[in-house]
Amino acid sequence: MTTTDHAPVRFDTKIAVLLREDLETWQRLNVTAFLVSGLGTRLPEVIGEPYADADGTPYLPMFRQPVLVFEGTKEHLAAARARALSRALPVAVFTTGLFATGNDRDNRAAVRAVTTTALDLAGLAVYGPRNAVDKVLKGARMHP
């Protein structure tokens, strides 16, 4: 990250979510929330400082940088997952099977039951150097 007192903050890294284009609106929101929740648990550097309002009421910290949301086809997601893994970038996945589960234990079992290349991805989140994440997302478009 590069900054001066009055210059805009620029990040050398990127947080991105890639959603399958045929998801319902509620699914897009749910998948995005689940995917980004994994990043802060494993990558503390993506989390900023806690918030407080003018009265001193404390609030939880959030990501220190924007989360960019993209969409693509089922094929885009499979290719992005493969590219992210080949670059050893941290990846969170959400498969369509998770829409039928109701808890973390069953979510993990649903993913564990399917081989890597057979995962039916609804979305993925990736974090890393900006240029590497751009290469992972090749062919995807910004979410409208």
Steps between C-alpha positions, in 0.01 A plus 500: 500500500630844410367818660584853603294723729273628221561258216245229421576164657622246243527130575749258349253222576146421395206328668264362237187289494393320183134395486329273252284715276185286531456537877186653651549837675468348849755235403748764378479685831523183708793358302692829516455528877613143560799524268650818641453379857780251444759754394527691827535184706810383312641830379501751787681755281175558307322626812519867595472665839177498708249778438348744747248777455531854639345385829767231540266208432721219371432297183672200348790545260441427132717439197760771451437510125208464260359162401446485126218275379504337157277255317559231244388167368543166669804453275648834610477390863667165433782667307544771766517239776767308310702816429478614863614162631785483246620839631465386862257786575261466795157394370160452660240297310124477520342207316138467398469214749535750784158646418351176640695496827439701812822496700877510477550127564267401215649771275850357543374144446324604177824648361711208624272251320592635153832493315667832419420498128140384560409782742182673379609852590248774574780740592853547621700764680868562440760729652849585387718734298283711272654373174472134609133540595435676167646196320286264707186695403581514128178494299273596790315832505416738782171420670232742379 
